[in-house]
Coordinates of C-alpha atoms and ligand atoms in Angstrom, one line a residue:
X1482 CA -28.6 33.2 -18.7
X1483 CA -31.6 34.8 -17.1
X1484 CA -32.3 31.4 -15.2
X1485 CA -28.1 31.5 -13.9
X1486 CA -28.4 35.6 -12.7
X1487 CA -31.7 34.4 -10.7
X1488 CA -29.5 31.5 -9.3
X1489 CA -26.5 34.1 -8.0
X1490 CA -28.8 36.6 -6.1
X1491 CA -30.0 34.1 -3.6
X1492 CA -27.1 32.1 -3.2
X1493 CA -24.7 35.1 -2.6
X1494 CA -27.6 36.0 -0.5
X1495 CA -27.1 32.9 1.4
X1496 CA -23.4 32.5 1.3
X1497 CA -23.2 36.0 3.2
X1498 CA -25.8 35.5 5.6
X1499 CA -24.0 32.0 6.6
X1500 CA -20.8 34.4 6.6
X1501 CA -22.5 36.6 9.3
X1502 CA -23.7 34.2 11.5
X1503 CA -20.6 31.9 11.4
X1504 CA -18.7 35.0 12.7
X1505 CA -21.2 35.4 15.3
X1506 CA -21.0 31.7 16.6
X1507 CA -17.6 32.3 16.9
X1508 CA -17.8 35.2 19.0
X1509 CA -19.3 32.8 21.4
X1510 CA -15.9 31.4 22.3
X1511 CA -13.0 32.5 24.5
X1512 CA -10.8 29.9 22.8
X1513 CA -9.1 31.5 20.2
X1514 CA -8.8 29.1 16.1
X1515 CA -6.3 27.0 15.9
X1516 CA -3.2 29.0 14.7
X1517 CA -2.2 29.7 11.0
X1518 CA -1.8 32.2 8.5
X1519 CA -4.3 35.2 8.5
X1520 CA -7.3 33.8 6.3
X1521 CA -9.2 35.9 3.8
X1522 CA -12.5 37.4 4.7
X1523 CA -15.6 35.0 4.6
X1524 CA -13.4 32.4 2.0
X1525 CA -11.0 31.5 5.2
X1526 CA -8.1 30.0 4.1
X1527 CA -9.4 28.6 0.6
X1528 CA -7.0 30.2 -1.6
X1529 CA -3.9 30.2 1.0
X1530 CA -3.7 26.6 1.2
X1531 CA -0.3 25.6 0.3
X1532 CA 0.4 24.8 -4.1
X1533 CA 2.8 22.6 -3.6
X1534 CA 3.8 19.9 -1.2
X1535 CA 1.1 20.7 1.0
X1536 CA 2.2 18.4 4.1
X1537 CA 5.4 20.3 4.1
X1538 CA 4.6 23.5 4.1
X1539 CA 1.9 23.2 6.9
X1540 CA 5.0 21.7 8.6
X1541 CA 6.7 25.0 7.8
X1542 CA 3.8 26.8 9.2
X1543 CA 3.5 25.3 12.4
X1544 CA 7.2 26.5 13.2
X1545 CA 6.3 29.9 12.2
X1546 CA 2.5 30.2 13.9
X1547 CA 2.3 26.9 16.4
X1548 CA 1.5 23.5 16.3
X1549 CA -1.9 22.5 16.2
X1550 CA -1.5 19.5 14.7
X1551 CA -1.1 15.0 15.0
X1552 CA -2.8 -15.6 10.7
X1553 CA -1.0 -18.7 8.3
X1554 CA -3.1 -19.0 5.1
X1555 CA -2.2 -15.7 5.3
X1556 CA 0.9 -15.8 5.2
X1557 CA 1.3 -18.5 2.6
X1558 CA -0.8 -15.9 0.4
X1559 CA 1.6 -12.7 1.7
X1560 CA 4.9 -15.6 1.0
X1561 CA 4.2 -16.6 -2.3
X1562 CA 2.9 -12.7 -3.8
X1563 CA 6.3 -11.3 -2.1
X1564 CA 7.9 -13.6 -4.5
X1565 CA 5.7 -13.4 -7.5
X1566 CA 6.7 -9.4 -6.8
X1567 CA 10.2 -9.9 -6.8
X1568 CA 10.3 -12.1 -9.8
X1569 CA 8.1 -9.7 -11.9
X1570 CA 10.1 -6.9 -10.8
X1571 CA 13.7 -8.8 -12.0
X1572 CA 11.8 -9.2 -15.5
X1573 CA 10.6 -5.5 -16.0
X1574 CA 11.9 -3.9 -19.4
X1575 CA 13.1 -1.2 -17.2
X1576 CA 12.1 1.4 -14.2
X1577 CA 9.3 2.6 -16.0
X1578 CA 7.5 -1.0 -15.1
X1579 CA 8.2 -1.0 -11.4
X1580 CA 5.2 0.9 -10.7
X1581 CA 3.2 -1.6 -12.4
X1582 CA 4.7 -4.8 -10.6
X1583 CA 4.6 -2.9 -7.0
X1584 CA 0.7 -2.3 -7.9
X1585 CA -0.2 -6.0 -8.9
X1586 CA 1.6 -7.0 -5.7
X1587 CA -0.7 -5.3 -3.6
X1588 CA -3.5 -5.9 -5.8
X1589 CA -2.8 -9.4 -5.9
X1590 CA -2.9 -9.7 -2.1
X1591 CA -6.2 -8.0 -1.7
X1592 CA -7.7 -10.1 -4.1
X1593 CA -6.6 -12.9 -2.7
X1594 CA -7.9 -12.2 0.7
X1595 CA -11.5 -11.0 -0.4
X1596 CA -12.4 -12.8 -3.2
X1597 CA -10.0 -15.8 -3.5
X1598 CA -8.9 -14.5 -6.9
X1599 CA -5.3 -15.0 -7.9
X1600 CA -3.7 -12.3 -10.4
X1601 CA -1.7 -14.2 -12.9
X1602 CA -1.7 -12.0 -15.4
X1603 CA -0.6 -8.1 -15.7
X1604 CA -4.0 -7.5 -17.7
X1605 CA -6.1 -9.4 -14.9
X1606 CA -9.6 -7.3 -14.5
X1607 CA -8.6 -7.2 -10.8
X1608 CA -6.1 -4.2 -12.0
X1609 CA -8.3 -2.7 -14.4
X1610 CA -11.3 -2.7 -11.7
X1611 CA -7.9 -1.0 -8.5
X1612 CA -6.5 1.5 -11.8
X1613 CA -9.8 2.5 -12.0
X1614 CA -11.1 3.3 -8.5
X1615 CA -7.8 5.1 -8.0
X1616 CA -8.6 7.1 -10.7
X1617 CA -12.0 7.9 -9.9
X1618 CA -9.7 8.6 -6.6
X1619 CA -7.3 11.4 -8.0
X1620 CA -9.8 12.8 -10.7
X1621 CA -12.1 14.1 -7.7
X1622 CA -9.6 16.2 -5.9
X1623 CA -7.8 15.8 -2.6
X1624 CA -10.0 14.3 0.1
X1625 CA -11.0 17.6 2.2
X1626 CA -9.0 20.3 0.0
X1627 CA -12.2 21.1 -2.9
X1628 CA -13.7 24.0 -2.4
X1629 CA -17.4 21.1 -2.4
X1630 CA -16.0 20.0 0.7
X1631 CA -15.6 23.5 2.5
X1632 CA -18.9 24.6 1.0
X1633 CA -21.1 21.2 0.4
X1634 CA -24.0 23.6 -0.6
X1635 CA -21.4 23.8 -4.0
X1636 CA -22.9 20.1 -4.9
X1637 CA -26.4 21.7 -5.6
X1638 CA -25.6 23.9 -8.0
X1639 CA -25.1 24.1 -11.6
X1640 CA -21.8 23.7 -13.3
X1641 CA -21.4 26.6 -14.6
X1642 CA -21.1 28.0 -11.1
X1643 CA -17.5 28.5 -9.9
X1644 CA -16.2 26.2 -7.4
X1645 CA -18.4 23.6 -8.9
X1646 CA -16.1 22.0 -11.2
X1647 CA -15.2 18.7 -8.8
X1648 CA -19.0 18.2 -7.8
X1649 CA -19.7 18.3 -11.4
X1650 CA -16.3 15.8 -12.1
X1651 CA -17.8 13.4 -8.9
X1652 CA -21.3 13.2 -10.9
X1653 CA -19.8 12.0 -14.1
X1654 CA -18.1 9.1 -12.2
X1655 CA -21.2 8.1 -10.5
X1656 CA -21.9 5.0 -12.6
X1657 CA -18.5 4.1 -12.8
X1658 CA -18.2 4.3 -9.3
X1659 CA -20.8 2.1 -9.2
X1660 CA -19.7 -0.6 -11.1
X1661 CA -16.3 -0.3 -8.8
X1662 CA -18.6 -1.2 -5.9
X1663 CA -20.1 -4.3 -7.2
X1664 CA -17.1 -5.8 -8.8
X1665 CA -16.0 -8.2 -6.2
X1666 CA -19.2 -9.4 -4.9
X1667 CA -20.6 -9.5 -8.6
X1668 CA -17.5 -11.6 -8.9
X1669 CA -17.9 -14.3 -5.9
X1670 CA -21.3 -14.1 -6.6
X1671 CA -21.1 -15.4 -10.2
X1672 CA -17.8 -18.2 -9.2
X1673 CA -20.8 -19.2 -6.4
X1674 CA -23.0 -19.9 -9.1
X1675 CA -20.3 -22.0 -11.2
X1676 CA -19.7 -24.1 -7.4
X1677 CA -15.9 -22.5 -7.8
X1678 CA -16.0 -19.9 -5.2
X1679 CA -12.7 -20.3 -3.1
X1680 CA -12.6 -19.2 0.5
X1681 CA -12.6 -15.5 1.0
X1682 CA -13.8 -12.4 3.0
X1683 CA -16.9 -11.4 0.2
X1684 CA -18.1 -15.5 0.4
X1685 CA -18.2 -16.0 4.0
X1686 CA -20.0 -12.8 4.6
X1687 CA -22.6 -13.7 1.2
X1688 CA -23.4 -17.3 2.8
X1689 CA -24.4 -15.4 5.9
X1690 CA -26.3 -13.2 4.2
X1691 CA -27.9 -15.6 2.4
X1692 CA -28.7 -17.3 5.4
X1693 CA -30.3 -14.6 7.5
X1694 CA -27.2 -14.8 9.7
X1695 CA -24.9 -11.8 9.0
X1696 CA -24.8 -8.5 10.6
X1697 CA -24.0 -6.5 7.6
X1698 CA -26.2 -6.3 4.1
X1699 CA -25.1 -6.8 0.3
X1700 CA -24.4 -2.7 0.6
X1701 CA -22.5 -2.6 3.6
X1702 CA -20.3 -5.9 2.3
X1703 CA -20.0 -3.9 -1.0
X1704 CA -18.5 -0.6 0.7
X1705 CA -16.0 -2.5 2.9
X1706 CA -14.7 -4.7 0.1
X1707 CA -14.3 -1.1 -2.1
X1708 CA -12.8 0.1 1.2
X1709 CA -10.3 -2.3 1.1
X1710 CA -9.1 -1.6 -2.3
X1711 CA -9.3 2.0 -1.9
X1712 CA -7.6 2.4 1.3
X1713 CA -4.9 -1.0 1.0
X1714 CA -3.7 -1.1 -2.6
X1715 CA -1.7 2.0 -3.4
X1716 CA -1.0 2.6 0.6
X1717 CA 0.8 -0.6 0.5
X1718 CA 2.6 -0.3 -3.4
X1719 CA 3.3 3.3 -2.6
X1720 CA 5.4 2.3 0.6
X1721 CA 7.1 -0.6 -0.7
X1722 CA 8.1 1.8 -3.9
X1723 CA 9.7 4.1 -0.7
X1724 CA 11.6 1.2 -0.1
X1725 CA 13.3 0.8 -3.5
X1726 CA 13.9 4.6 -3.1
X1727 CA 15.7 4.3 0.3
X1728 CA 18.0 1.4 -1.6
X1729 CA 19.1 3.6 -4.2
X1730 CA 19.9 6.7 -1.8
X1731 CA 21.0 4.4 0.9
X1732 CA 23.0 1.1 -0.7
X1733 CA 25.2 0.4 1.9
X1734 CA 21.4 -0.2 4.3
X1735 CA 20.6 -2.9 2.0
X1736 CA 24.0 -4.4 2.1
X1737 CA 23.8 -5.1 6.0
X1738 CA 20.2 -6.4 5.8
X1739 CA 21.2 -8.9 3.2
X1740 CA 24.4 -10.0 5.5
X1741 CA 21.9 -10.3 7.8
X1742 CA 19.1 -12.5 5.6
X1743 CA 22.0 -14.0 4.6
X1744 CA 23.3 -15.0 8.2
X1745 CA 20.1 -16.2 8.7
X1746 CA 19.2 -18.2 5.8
X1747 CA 22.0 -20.1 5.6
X1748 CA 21.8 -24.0 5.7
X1749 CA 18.2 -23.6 5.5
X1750 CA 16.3 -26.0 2.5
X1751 CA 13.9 -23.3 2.1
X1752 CA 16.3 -20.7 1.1
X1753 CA 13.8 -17.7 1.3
X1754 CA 12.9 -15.6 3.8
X1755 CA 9.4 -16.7 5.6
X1756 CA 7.4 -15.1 8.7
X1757 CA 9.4 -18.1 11.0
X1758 CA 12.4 -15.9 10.3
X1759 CA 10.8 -12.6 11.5
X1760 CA 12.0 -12.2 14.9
X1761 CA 15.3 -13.3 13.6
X1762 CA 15.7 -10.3 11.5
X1763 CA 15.2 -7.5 13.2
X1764 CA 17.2 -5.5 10.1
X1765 CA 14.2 -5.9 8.1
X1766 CA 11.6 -4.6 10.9
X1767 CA 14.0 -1.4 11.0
X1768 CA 13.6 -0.9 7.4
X1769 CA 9.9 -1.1 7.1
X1770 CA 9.6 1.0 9.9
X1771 CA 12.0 3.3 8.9
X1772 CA 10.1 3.4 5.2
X1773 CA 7.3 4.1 6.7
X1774 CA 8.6 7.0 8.8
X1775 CA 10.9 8.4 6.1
X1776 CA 8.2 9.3 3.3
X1777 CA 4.4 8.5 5.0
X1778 CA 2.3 7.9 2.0
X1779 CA -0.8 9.3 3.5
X1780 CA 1.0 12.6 4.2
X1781 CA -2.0 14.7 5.4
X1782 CA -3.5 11.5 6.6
X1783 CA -7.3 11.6 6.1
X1784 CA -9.2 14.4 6.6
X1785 CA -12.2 14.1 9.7
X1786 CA -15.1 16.8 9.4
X1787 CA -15.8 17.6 13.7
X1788 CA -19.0 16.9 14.1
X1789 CA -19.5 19.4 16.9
X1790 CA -18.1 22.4 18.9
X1791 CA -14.8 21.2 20.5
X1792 CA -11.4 22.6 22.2
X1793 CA -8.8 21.1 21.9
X1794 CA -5.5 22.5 23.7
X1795 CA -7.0 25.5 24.2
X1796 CA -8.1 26.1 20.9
X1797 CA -11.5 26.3 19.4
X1798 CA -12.5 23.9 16.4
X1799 CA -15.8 25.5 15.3
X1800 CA -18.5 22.4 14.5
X1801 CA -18.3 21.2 10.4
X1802 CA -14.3 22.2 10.5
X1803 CA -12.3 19.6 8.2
X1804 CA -9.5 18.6 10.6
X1805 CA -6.0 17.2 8.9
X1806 CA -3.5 15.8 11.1
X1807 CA 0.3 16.8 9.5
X1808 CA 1.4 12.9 9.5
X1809 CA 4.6 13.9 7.3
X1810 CA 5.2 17.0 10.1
X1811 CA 5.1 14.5 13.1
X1812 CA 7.3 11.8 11.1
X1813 CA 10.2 15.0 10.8
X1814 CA 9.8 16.4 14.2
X1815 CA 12.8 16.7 15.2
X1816 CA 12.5 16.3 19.2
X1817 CA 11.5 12.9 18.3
X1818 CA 13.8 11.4 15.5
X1819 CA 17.2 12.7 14.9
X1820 CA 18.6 14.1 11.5
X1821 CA 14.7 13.0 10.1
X1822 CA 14.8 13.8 7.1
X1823 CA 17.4 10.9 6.7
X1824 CA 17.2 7.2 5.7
X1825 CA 18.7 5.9 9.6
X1826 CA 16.9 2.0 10.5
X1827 CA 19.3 1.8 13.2
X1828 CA 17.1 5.1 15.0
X1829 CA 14.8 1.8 16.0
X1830 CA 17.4 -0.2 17.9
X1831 CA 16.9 -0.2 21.7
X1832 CA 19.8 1.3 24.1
X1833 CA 22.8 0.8 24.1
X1834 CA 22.8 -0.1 20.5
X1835 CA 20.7 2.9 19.4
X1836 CA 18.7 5.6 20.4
X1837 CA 15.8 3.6 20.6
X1838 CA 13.6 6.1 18.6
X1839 CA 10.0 4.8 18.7
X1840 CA 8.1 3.3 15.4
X1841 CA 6.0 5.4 13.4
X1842 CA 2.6 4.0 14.0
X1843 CA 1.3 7.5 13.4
X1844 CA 1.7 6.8 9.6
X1845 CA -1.7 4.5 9.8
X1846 CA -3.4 7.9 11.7
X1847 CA -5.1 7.8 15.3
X1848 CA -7.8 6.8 17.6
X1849 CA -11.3 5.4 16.4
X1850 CA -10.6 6.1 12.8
X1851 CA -6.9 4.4 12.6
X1852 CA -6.4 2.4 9.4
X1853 CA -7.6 -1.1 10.5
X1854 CA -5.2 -2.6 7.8
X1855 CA -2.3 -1.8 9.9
X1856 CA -1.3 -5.4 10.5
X1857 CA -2.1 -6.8 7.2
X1858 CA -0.4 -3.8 5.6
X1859 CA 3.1 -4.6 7.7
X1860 CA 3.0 -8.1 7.3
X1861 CA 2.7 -7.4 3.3
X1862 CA 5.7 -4.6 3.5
X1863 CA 7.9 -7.0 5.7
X1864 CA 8.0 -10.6 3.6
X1865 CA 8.1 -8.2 0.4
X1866 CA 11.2 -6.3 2.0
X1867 CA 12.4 -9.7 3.6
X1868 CA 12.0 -11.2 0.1
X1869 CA 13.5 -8.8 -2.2
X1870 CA 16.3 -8.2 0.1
X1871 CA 17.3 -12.2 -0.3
X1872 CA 16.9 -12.2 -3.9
X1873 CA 18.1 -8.5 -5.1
X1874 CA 20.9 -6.0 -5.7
X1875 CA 19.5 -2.1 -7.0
X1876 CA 21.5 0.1 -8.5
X1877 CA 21.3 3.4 -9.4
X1878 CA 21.2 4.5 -13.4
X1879 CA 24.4 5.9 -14.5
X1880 CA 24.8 8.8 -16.9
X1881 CA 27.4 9.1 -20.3
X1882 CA 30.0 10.1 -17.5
X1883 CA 29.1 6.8 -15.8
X1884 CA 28.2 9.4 -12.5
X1885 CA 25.1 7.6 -10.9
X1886 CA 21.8 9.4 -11.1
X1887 CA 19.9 9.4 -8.2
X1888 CA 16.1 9.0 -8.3
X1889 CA 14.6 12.2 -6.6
X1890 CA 13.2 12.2 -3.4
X1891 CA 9.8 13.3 -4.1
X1892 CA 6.4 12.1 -3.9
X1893 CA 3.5 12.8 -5.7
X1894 CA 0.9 15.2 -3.8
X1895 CA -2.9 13.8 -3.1
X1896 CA -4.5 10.8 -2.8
X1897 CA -1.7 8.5 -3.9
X1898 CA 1.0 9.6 -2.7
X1899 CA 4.4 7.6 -4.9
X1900 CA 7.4 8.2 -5.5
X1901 CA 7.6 9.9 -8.5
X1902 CA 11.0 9.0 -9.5
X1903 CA 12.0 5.2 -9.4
X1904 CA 14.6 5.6 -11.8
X1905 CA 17.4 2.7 -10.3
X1906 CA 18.2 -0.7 -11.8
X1907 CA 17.2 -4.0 -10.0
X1908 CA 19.3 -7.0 -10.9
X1909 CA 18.8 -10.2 -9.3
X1910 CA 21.6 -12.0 -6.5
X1911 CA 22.1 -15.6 -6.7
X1912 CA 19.0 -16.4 -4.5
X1913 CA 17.2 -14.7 -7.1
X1914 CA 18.2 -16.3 -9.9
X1915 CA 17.7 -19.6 -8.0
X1916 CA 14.3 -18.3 -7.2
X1917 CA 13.3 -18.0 -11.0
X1918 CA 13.0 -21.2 -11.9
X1919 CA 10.8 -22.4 -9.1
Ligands
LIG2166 C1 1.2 1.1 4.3 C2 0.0 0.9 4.2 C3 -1.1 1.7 4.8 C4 -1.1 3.0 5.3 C5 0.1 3.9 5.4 C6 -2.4 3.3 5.7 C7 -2.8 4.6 6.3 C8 -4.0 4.9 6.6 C9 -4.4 6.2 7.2 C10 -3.5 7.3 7.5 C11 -5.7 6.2 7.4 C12 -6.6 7.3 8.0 C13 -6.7 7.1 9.5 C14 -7.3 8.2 10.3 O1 -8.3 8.7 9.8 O2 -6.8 8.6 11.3 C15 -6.2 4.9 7.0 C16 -7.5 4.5 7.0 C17 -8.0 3.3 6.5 N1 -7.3 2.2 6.1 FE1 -5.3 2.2 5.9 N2 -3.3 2.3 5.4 C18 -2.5 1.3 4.8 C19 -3.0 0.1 4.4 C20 -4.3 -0.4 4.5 C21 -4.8 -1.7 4.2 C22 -3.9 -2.8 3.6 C23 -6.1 -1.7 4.4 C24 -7.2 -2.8 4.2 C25 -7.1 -3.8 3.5 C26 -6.5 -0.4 4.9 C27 -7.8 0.0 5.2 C28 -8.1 1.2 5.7 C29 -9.5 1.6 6.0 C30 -10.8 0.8 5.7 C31 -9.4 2.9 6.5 C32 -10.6 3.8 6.9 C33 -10.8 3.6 8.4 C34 -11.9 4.5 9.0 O3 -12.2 5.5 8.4 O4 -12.5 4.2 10.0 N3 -5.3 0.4 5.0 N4 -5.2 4.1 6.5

């Protein structure tokens, strides 16, 4: 006890000098802050960030104060999971496996890509190692939004010292965490030494390695493959799970994109959508796009820490300030898409046929930083929605009074960002059926 009251004197000691001189540096500036709320004394705006659907009320804000804010192996791999994801999807007991299904498609992609590993299996270590990191994920806090990332000193100090409490969570994880970043190159690594490692991302960059040859070490290879996990797997599920979301709320949408599939397909021997077909179905493209515009499922898109003193538009952004860009306020801005907050593909097509409202590429964020799984990611969405549109009818859930019940338009707040509510019925057409036997 004596040891903790020793600890508060200096550090509140500290925490008010840095108050006094980080009031001085900004007196420095003309510019004024960005604008916002009026912040508390020394604490900012710690305790007046928004409870509840964060991205949306900073959207809210900005009215009221300003804005301030904004190849084919693969895709035989992409064809055959799309279908593999349809087909488990059809056998699901009921909605309460979707989630499950969306996950292992986007798993199963990944897995394929950087290790060679094919998921079978629902119980496939593959999803144990992607539950895990996305719970190591959601158990530290939202990226940018603890009080360890406004006041790093926090991860110094002992856990009985408030504010402390997601430092303290971080450090329990740390071996777990670790484990999570040797998985897949622990994996090629040991298929290497059986002689049955298939072509991948992790064994190409290993026999460089091993060679002298490669520009990155084992670390580096270790972080990106992680990277790819962390940033790809529920990005991609939690998008396609918009999808399913849009066809409940927005039936007859899926009923012109399967005239169209259906237009398309017809007299073909391969009676599935494949990326040949893509520029014949420009339905499809409108879809994904729209999916990704409707509910972005990186709403406060990841959080960049300036590194120094800048202005931008006039306004000052003080070195070390944790910069979010509203992704979910610039996909409803309303001088850009019309009635945004609903489900409308056709905003996409070029005049005179519609208003030819441009795509939302703002979803994968901006500049340096901008997800580099952008193309892989919409090639996954579009044979998945291609595919599933083929093969499958959804239907809402209908109450005693046989009155539909429609899943709520919601998703969850931080890291991954789902739907919440995937309550609907998917039945399969007579493609589908076709499709389960092969
Ligand atoms: C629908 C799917 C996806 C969405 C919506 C999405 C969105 C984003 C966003 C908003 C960022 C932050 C960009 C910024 O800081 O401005 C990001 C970063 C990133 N994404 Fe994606 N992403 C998706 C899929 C993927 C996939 C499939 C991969 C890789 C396999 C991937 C890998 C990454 C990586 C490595 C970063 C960090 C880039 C950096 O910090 O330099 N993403 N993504």
């Amino acid at each position: 006890m004596e040891s903790s009251l020793t600890l508060v004197v200096p550090v509140t000691a500290f925490l008010a000098a840095s108050f006094v001189i980080f009031k001085l540096a900004m007196r420095r500036h003309g510019e004024p802050l960005p604008p916002g709320p009026p912040g508390d004394p020394f604490l900012g705006h710690l305790f007046r960030m928004p409870k509840g659907e964060p991205a949306q009320a900073y959207h809210e804000w900005a009215k009221v104060y300003g804005a301030s804010t904004r190849t084919l192996a693969l895709f035989c791999l992409q064809e055959s999971e799309a279908r593999k994801l349809v087909k488990n999807l059809v056998r699901c007991k009921d909605y309460n496996d979707y989630h499950a299904a969306i996950n292992r498609f986007s798993t199963g992609i990944l897995s394929r890509i950087t290790t060679g590993h094919e998921i079978l299996l629902p119980d496939d270590p593959y999803m144990t190692f992607s539950n895990t990191m996305l719970e190591i994920f959601s158990g530290t806090g939202s990226p940018g939004e603890t009080p360890v990332d406004l006041f790093p000193i926090l991860k110094h100090l002992p856990s009985w010292f408030p504010g402390t409490y997601y430092a303290t969570i971080a450090r329990s994880y740390q071996s777990m965490a670790q484990g999570i970043l040797d998985f897949s190159v622990s994996y090629v690594e040991e298929k290497q030494r059986l002689g049955e490692a298939a072509p991948s991302f992790v064994l190409e960059h290993l026999e460089n390695i091993q060679e002298g040859s490669s520009q990155v070490d084992i670390k580096e290879l270790k972080d990106m493959t992680a990277a790819f996990f962390g940033a790809g797997r529920a990005t991609t599920a939690s998008t396609f799970a918009v999808f399913l979301l849009a066809m409940v709320h927005y039936p007859d949408c899926l009923s012109k994109a399967q005239k169209e599939v259906d237009a398309v397909l017809q007299g073909k021997l391969e009676q599935l959508p494949s990326f040949e077909d893509r520029e014949q179905l420009p339905c499809i493209e409108h879809l994904m796009q729209e999916c990704l515009r409707w509910f972005p499922v990186v709403p406060l898109g990841v959080p960049h820490r300036s590194i120094q003193d800048d202005v931008y538009r006039g306004m000052f952004i003080p070195k070390g300030s944790i910069v979010f860009s509203n992704i979910r306020g610039i996909s409803l801005d309303e001088s850009v898409y019309h009635k945004p907050y609903e489900f409308i593909p056709e905003r996409f097509l070029a005049s005179p046929e519609g208003p030819g409202e441009p795509k939302f590429t703002d979803a994968f964020g901006f500049g340096r930083r901008a997800c580099p799984g952008l193309y892989l990611a919409q090639d996954s969405l579009w044979i998945a929605i291609a595919t599933f549109v083929a093969t499958c009818d959804v239907h809402p859930l209908l109450d005693s009074m046989g009155q539909p019940i429609l899943p709520k338009l919601h998703l969850m707040e931080g890291i991954d960002a789902h739907p919440t509510d995937l309550r609907c019925v998917i039945k399969p057409r007579k493609r589908g059926l076709d499709m389960m036997d092969i």
